[in-house]
Short mmCIF file of C-alpha atoms in Angstrom, two decimals:
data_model
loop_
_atom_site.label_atom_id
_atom_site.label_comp_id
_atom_site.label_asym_id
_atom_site.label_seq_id
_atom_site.Cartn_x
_atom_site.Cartn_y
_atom_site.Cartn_z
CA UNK A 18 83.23 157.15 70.47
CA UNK A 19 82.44 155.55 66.86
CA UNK A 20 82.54 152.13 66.37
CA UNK A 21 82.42 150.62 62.84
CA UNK A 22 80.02 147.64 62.17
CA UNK A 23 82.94 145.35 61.49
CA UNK A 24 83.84 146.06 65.56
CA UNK A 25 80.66 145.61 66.84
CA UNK A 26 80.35 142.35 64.95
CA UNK A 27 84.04 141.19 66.85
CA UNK A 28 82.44 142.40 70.16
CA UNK A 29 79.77 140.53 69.92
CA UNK A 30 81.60 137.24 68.80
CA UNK A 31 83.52 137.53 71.32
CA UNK A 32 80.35 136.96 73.74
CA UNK A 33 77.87 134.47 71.83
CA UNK A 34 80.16 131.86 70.59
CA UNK A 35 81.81 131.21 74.32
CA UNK A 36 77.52 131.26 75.00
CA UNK A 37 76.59 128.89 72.61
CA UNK A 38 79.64 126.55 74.46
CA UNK A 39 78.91 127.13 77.71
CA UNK A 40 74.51 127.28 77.34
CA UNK A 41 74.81 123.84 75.30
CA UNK A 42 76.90 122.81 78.67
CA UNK A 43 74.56 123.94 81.20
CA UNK A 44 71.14 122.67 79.22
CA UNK A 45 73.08 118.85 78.85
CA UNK A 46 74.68 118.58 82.13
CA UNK A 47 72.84 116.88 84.97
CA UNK A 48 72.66 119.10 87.54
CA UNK A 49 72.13 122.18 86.33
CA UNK A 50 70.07 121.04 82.59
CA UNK A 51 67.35 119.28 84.84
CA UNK A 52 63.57 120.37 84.46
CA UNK A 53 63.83 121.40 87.90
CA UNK A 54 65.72 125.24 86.94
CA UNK A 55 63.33 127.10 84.87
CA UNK A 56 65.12 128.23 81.11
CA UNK A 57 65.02 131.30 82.29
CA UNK A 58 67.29 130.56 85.29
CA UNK A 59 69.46 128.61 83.08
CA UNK A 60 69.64 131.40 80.38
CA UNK A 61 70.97 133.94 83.24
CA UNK A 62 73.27 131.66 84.35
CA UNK A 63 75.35 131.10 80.61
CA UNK A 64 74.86 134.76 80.75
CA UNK A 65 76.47 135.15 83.68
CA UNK A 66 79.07 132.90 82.90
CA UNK A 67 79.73 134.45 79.76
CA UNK A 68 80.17 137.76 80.77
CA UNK A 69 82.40 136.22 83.25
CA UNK A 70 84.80 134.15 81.24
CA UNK A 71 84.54 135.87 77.71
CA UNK A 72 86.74 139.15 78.46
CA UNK A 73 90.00 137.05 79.30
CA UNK A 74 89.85 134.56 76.34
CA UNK A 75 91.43 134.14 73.31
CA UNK A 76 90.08 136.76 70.81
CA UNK A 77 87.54 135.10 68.32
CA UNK A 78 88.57 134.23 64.71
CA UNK A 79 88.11 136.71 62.03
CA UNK A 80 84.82 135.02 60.65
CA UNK A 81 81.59 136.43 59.50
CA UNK A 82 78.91 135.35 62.38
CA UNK A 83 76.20 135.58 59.47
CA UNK A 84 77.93 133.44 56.83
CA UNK A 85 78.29 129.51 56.33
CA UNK A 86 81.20 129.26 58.16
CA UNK A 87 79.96 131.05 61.10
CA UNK A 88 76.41 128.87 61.24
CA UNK A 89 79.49 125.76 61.62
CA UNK A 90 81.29 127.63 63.94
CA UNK A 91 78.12 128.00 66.50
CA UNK A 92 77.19 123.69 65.33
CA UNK A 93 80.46 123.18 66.33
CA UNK A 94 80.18 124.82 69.95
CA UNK A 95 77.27 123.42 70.89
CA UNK A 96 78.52 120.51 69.62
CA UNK A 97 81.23 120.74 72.29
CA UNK A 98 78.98 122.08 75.45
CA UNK A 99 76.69 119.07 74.60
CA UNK A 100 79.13 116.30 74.82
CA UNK A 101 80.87 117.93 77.46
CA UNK A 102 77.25 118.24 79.46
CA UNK A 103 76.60 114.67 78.28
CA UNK A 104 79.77 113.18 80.03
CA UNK A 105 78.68 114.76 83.28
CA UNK A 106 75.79 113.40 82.44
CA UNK A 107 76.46 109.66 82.26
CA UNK A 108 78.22 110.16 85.83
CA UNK A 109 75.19 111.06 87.65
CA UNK A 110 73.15 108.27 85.32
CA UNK A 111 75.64 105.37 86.54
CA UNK A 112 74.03 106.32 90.35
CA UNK A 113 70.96 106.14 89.10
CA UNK A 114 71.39 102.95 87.28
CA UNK A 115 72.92 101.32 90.39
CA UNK A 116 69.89 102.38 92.39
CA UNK A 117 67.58 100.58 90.23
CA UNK A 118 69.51 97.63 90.42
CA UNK A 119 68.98 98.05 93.89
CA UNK A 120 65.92 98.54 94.05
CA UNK A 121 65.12 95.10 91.77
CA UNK A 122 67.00 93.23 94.04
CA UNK A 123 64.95 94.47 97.60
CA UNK A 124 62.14 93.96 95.32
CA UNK A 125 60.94 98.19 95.23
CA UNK A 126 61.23 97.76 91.28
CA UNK A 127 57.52 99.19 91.20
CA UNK A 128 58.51 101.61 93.81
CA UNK A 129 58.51 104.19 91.21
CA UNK A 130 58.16 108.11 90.33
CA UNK A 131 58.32 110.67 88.36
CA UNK A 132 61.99 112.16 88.49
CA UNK A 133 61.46 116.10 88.18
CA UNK A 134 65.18 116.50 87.16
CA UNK A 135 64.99 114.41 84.11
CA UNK A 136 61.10 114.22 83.52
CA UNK A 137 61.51 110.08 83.45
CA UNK A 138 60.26 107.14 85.44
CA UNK A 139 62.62 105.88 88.36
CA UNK A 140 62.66 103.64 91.41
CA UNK A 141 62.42 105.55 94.40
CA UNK A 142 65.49 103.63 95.73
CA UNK A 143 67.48 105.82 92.48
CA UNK A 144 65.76 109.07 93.68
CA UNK A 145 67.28 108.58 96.93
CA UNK A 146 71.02 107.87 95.49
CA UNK A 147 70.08 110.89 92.60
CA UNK A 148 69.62 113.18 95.72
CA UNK A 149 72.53 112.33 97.77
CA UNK A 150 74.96 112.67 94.88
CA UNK A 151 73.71 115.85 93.64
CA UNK A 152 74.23 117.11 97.15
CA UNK A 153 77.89 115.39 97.44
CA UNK A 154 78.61 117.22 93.91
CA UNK A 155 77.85 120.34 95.36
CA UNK A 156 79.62 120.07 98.56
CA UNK A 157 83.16 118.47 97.08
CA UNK A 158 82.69 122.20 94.79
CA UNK A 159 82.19 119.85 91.35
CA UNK A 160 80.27 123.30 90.09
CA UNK A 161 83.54 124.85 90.41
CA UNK A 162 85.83 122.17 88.87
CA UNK A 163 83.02 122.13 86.24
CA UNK A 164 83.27 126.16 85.62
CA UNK A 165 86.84 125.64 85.44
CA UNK A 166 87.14 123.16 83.01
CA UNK A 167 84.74 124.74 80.20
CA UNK A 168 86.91 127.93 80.65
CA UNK A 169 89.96 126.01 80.44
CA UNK A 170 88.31 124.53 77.26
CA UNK A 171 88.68 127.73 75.43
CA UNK A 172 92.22 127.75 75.41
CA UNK A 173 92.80 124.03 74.51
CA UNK A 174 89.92 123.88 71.85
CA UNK A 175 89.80 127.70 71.25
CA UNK A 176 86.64 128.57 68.80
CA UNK A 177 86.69 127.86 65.18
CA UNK A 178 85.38 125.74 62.51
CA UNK A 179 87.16 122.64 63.92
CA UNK A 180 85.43 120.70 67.22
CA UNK A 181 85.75 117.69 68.49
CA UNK A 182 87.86 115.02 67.00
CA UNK A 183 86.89 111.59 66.05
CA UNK A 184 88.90 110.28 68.80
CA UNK A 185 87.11 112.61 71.23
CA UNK A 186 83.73 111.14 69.93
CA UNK A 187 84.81 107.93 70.24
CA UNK A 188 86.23 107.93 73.87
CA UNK A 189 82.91 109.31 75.30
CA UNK A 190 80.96 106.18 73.43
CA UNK A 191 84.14 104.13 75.40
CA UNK A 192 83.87 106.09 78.58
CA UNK A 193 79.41 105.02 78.49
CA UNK A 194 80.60 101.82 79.29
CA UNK A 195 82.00 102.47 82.44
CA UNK A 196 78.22 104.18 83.75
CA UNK A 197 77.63 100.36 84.33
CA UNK A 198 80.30 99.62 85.46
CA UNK A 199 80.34 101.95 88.06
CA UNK A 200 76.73 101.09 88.86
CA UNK A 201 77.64 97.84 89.54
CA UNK A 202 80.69 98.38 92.00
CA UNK A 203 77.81 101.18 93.74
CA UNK A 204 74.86 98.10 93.72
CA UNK A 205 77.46 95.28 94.71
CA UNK A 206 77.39 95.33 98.29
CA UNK A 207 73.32 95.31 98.58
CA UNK A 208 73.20 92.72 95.57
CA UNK A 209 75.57 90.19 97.59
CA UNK A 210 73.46 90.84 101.11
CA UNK A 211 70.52 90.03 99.10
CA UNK A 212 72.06 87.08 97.16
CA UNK A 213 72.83 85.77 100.99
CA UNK A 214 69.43 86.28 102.73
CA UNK A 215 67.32 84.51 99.20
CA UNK A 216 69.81 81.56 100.29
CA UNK A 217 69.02 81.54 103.53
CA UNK A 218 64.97 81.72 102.87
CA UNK A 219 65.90 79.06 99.98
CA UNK A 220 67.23 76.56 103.06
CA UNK A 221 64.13 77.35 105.39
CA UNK A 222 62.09 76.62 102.65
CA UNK A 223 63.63 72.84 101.88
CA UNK A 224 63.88 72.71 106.03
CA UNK A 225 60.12 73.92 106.77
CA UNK A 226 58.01 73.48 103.64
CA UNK A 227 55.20 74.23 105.42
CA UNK A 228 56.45 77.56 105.81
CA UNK A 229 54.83 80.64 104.22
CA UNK A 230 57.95 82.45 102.26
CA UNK A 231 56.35 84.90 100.55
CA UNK A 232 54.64 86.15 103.76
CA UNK A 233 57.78 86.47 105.95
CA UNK A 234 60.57 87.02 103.26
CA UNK A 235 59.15 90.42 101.51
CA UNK A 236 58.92 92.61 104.71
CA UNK A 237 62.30 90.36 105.84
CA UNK A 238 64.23 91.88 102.61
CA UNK A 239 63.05 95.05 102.01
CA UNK A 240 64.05 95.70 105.81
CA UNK A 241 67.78 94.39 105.34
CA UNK A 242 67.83 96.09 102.05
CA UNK A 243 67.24 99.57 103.70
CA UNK A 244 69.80 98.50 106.51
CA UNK A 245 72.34 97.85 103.89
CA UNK A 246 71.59 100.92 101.97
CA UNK A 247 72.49 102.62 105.10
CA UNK A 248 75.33 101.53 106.17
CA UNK A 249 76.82 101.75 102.65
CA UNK A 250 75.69 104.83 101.94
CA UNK A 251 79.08 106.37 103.36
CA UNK A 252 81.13 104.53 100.63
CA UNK A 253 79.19 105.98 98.06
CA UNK A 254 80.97 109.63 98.53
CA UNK A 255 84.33 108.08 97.58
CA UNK A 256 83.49 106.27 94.54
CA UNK A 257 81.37 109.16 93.14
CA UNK A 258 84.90 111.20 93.66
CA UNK A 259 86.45 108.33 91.81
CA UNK A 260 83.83 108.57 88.62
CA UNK A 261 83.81 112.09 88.77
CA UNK A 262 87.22 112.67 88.63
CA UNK A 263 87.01 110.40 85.55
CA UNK A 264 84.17 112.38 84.33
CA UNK A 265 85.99 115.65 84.17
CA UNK A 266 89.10 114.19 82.69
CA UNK A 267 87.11 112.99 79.50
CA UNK A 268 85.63 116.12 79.45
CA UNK A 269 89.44 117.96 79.67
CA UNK A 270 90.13 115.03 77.02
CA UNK A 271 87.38 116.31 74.71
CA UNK A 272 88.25 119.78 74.67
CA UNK A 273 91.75 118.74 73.51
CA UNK A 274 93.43 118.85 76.63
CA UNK A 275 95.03 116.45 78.72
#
């Protein structure tokens, strides 16, 4: 069999610019881009994916990979994986944020460690809530919906020079706004408990002032706080559903679907 250089250039676009989408995807997104996976594992898995996805998609434009307007076609899909990573990002960072709230108001803000998945500094109380939503992700098959939409991607945003749209770009800076949101509605039922028990040591204090607050009401709300966290913890499933949901429908959004 002979094969010109002109077809083994089209064979192998046809398998690095669906990589350059889908590694820029894996390396952003939360669960999978975390310093946790080695690059190497990371690197095997785009592979994988590639060879997976690549044979039944669109066949790639008719450009040079080693001219200008290749170099923009490969900016332009990592361009894509990134924000696409990023929004799954922000879903798993609105958990995070809520557990910080959290842990400010049980008083754990300098509770802190050293996250291994992002490589930052967070309260314990947001490791806990980072854990139990990574493991909820996997078990609701998010990896799945996840694979699914970046391959769907290819047909609604196939490769070329063009990528995302200003309107794209502009509904992910939008769709930030709703990480606090949805940290909020996460932290509201341990904020209020709080709010209630601070009143309640407020009124003791004006009642007894001889009595020692500080002493009694640190051990007394980091206790409820845990007790709360507890028995809310089961709501937490459904409204990570709820965000993610959103998540991957910005991400269908971005690709230029609907």
């Amino acid at each position: 069999m002979n094969f010109t250089s002109t077809e083994l250039l089209t064979l192998l676009a046809g398998y690095l610019w669906p990589l350059f989408r889908i590694a820029a995807l894996i390396t952003a997104s939360a669960v999978f881009g975390g310093r946790l996976l080695p690059m190497r594992i990371k690197l095997v898995f785009a592979l994988a994916l590639t060879i997976v996805i690549a044979p039944v998609l669109p066949p790639p434009p008719a450009i040079d990979m080693f001219s200008l307007t290749g170099f923009v076609v490969v900016l332009q899909q990592v361009l894509i994986g990134v924000a696409m990573g990023f929004t799954l990002q922000l879903v798993f960072s609105a958990f995070v944020l809520g557990g910080q709230v959290i842990a400010l108001t049980m008083g754990l803000g300098f509770a802190s460690l050293n996250d291994p998945a992002t490589g930052v500094i967070v309260p314990t109380v947001s490791q806990i809530y980072s854990i139990f939503v990574t493991l909820v992700f996997f078990a609701i098959n998010g990896h799945l919906v996840m694979i699914e939409v970046i391959a769907t991607s290819f047909y609604t945003l196939p490769v070329g020079a063009t990528g995302l749209s200003v309107d794209g770009l502009w509904s992910l800076l939008s769709w930030a706004g709703y990480m606090f949101s949805g940290a909020v509605l996460m932290a509201l039922p341990a904020v209020a408990s709080m709010l209630v028990v601070n009143v309640g040591f407020g009124v003791m204090t004006r009642a007894a002032p001889q009595l020692n607050i500080f002493a009694i009401g640190f051990p007394v709300i980091m206790t409820l706080g845990f007790v709360v966290i507890l028995v809310s913890l089961p709501s937490i499933t459904p409204q990570f559903e709820n965000i993610l949901q959103g998540g991957f429908a910005l991400m269908r959004e971005l690709a230029g679907g609907r």
